[in-house]
Amino acid sequence: MISEPSRYYAVELHALPSRIGQVRRIVSAHLRHWQLDALIDHAVLGVTELLTNVHRHAQPDKRCTVEIELLLDRLTVSVRDHDPRIPEAVGCPDPLDGGDGGDELATSGRGLAIVGAVSESWGVRPCGADGKVVWFTLAAPTPAVPVETRSYAVLGTAAEGPFREYAPFPGVPLSAPAEPAPAPAPALAPVLAPAPAVPVAAARRVPAGRTG
């Protein structure tokens, strides 16, 4: 059976401007490590717009989870927050156009329009009273050497504490310590061979009355 090559990373954070900048750098680093340099600009722009929407509009708090997953030739980027309201894109402006994108009080507007403009597809998955997941996909080249990696991290200060509302993601955190190397085998004491026996000549008997 041939397994599908999969690469996965997730990070939890408060959608604050300083954290958004950190996530941009993290996403860029992972895509570069996955040899997806061509997708960095669009992926970073899309995740920035989604996190900015959480920062501006999400209620009752700004906690969210960013996930990126590469499965075969498709990269999926998603942001989950606690606001159950479903956003709608308003128009589809040029991503490089800095003009007005619509109502600043809306739960969507220019951010999702930009996501739609730079992505292959996008959508919203309702999670009931727990919030929603907004996602988008980018077409990705098939990696030269498939490597399965899954990792998970949490961004936050000590005062913010861990985010316990989300079930733990599978995989080993990047900070997990490596298994200790086995202790070297004790050196064996040298074994000395016994010294060879030295033959002793037998004494010659001299008959009585003879000398020499």
Coordinates of C-alpha atoms in Angstrom, one line a residue:
M1 CA 0.0 0.0 0.0
I2 CA 1.3 3.4 -0.9
S3 CA 0.7 6.1 1.7
E4 CA -0.2 9.6 0.8
P5 CA 2.6 12.1 1.6
S6 CA 1.3 14.5 4.2
R7 CA 2.9 17.5 6.0
Y8 CA 1.0 19.2 8.8
Y9 CA 1.6 22.1 11.2
A10 CA -0.8 23.8 13.7
V11 CA -0.3 26.7 16.1
E12 CA -2.6 28.4 18.6
L13 CA -2.5 32.1 19.4
H14 CA -4.3 35.3 20.2
A15 CA -4.9 37.2 17.0
L16 CA -3.0 40.3 18.1
P17 CA -0.8 42.3 15.7
S18 CA 2.5 41.0 17.2
R19 CA 1.3 37.4 17.1
I20 CA 0.1 37.8 13.5
G21 CA 3.7 38.8 12.5
Q22 CA 5.1 35.7 14.2
V23 CA 2.7 33.4 12.4
R24 CA 3.7 35.0 9.1
R25 CA 7.3 34.1 9.8
I26 CA 6.4 30.6 11.0
V27 CA 4.3 29.8 7.9
S28 CA 7.0 31.1 5.6
A29 CA 9.7 29.0 7.4
H30 CA 7.6 25.8 7.1
L31 CA 6.7 26.3 3.5
R32 CA 10.4 27.0 2.7
H33 CA 11.3 23.8 4.6
W34 CA 8.7 21.9 2.6
Q35 CA 10.2 23.3 -0.6
L36 CA 7.1 25.3 -1.4
D37 CA 8.8 28.7 -1.8
A38 CA 6.5 29.6 -4.7
L39 CA 3.5 29.5 -2.4
I40 CA 4.9 31.6 0.4
D41 CA 3.6 35.0 -0.8
H42 CA 0.0 33.9 -1.4
A43 CA -0.2 31.7 1.7
V44 CA 1.2 34.4 4.0
L45 CA -1.1 37.0 2.5
G46 CA -4.1 34.8 2.9
V47 CA -3.4 33.8 6.5
T48 CA -2.7 37.4 7.4
E49 CA -6.1 38.5 6.1
L50 CA -7.8 35.7 8.0
L51 CA -6.1 36.5 11.3
T52 CA -6.8 40.2 10.7
N53 CA -10.5 39.4 10.4
V54 CA -10.3 37.5 13.7
H55 CA -8.5 40.4 15.4
R56 CA -11.0 43.0 14.1
H57 CA -14.3 41.1 14.3
A58 CA -14.2 37.8 16.3
Q59 CA -16.2 37.6 19.5
P60 CA -16.1 36.8 22.4
D61 CA -12.3 36.6 22.2
K62 CA -9.4 36.6 19.8
R63 CA -8.1 33.1 20.3
C64 CA -7.7 31.0 17.2
T65 CA -5.8 28.1 15.6
V66 CA -3.9 28.3 12.4
E67 CA -3.4 25.0 10.5
I68 CA -1.4 24.4 7.3
E69 CA -1.5 21.0 5.6
L70 CA 0.1 19.7 2.4
L71 CA -1.6 16.7 1.0
L72 CA -0.3 15.5 -2.4
D73 CA -0.6 18.6 -4.7
R74 CA -2.9 20.7 -2.4
L75 CA -1.9 23.1 0.4
T76 CA -4.7 23.9 2.8
V77 CA -4.5 26.9 5.2
S78 CA -7.2 27.4 7.8
V79 CA -8.0 29.6 10.8
R80 CA -10.4 28.5 13.5
D81 CA -11.9 31.0 15.9
H82 CA -14.7 31.0 18.5
D83 CA -17.1 33.3 16.6
P84 CA -20.0 31.3 15.1
R85 CA -21.0 34.1 12.7
I86 CA -20.4 33.1 9.1
P87 CA -18.5 35.7 7.0
E88 CA -19.2 36.6 3.4
A89 CA -16.8 38.2 1.0
V90 CA -17.7 41.6 -0.4
G91 CA -16.4 42.1 -3.9
C92 CA -13.1 40.8 -5.2
P93 CA -10.5 43.7 -5.2
D94 CA -7.0 43.5 -6.6
P95 CA -4.8 42.2 -3.7
L96 CA -2.3 45.0 -4.4
D97 CA -5.0 47.7 -4.4
G98 CA -4.9 49.6 -1.2
G99 CA -8.3 51.2 -1.7
D100 CA -11.4 50.9 0.4
G101 CA -12.8 47.3 0.5
G102 CA -16.2 47.8 2.1
D103 CA -17.8 48.1 5.5
E104 CA -15.2 48.1 8.2
L105 CA -17.8 46.9 10.7
A106 CA -18.6 43.8 8.7
T107 CA -17.4 40.4 9.7
S108 CA -15.8 39.8 6.3
G109 CA -15.2 42.4 3.6
R110 CA -11.9 43.1 1.9
G111 CA -10.0 40.3 3.8
L112 CA -12.0 37.4 2.4
A113 CA -12.1 39.0 -1.1
I114 CA -8.3 39.1 -1.1
V115 CA -8.3 35.4 0.1
G116 CA -10.6 34.5 -2.8
A117 CA -8.4 36.4 -5.2
V118 CA -5.1 34.7 -4.3
S119 CA -6.3 31.2 -3.6
E120 CA -7.5 28.3 -5.7
S121 CA -10.6 27.9 -3.5
W122 CA -11.9 28.9 -0.1
G123 CA -14.8 28.3 2.2
V124 CA -16.2 28.3 5.7
R125 CA -16.9 25.3 7.9
P126 CA -19.4 26.0 10.7
C127 CA -18.6 24.4 14.1
G128 CA -21.9 25.3 15.8
A129 CA -21.6 27.3 19.0
D130 CA -17.8 26.6 19.1
G131 CA -17.1 28.9 16.2
K132 CA -16.1 28.3 12.6
V133 CA -13.1 27.4 10.4
V134 CA -12.3 29.6 7.4
W135 CA -9.9 27.9 4.9
F136 CA -8.3 28.3 1.5
T137 CA -6.3 26.1 -0.8
L138 CA -3.3 26.6 -3.1
A139 CA -2.1 24.3 -5.8
A140 CA 1.3 22.8 -4.9
P141 CA 3.9 21.0 -6.9
T142 CA 4.5 17.4 -5.9
P143 CA 7.4 17.3 -3.5
A144 CA 10.5 15.6 -4.8
V145 CA 11.0 13.5 -1.7
P146 CA 7.8 12.9 0.3
V147 CA 8.3 13.2 4.0
E148 CA 5.5 12.8 6.5
T149 CA 5.8 15.5 9.3
R150 CA 3.2 16.6 11.8
S151 CA 3.8 19.2 14.4
Y152 CA 1.9 21.4 16.8
A153 CA 2.8 24.5 18.7
V154 CA 1.2 27.2 21.0
L155 CA 2.0 30.9 20.8
G156 CA 1.3 32.9 24.0
T157 CA 2.8 34.5 27.0
A158 CA 2.9 33.0 30.4
A159 CA 0.0 35.2 31.5
E160 CA -2.2 34.0 28.6
G161 CA -1.7 30.4 29.6
P162 CA -2.3 27.4 27.4
F163 CA -5.3 27.2 25.1
R164 CA -7.4 24.2 26.4
E165 CA -10.5 24.6 24.3
Y166 CA -9.0 22.6 21.4
A167 CA -8.3 18.9 21.4
P168 CA -4.6 18.2 21.0
F169 CA -3.5 17.6 17.5
P170 CA -1.7 14.4 16.5
G171 CA 2.1 14.5 16.0
V172 CA 5.1 15.3 17.9
P173 CA 5.8 19.0 18.9
L174 CA 8.9 20.6 17.4
S175 CA 10.3 21.1 20.9
A176 CA 10.1 17.4 21.9
P177 CA 13.5 16.2 23.1
A178 CA 15.2 13.6 21.1
E179 CA 15.6 10.1 22.5
P180 CA 18.8 9.7 24.5
A181 CA 21.6 7.9 22.8
P182 CA 22.4 4.4 24.3
A183 CA 25.3 4.3 26.7
P184 CA 28.5 2.9 25.3
A185 CA 29.3 -0.7 26.3
P186 CA 31.9 -1.0 29.0
A187 CA 35.4 -1.8 27.8
L188 CA 36.5 -5.4 28.4
A189 CA 39.7 -6.0 30.4
P190 CA 42.5 -7.6 28.3
V191 CA 42.9 -11.3 28.7
L192 CA 46.5 -12.4 29.2
A193 CA 47.6 -15.7 27.7
P194 CA 49.6 -18.0 30.0
A195 CA 53.3 -17.9 29.6
P196 CA 54.7 -20.9 27.6
A197 CA 56.2 -23.7 29.8
V198 CA 60.0 -23.8 29.7
P199 CA 61.2 -27.5 29.3
V200 CA 63.6 -28.6 32.0
A201 CA 66.4 -31.0 30.9
A202 CA 66.4 -34.3 32.9
A203 CA 69.4 -35.0 35.1
R204 CA 71.9 -37.6 33.7
R205 CA 72.7 -40.4 36.0
V206 CA 76.4 -41.2 36.4
P207 CA 77.3 -44.8 37.2
A208 CA 79.3 -45.4 40.4
G209 CA 83.0 -45.5 40.0
R210 CA 82.9 -43.2 36.9
T211 CA 83.6 -39.6 36.7
G212 CA 83.1 -37.2 34.0

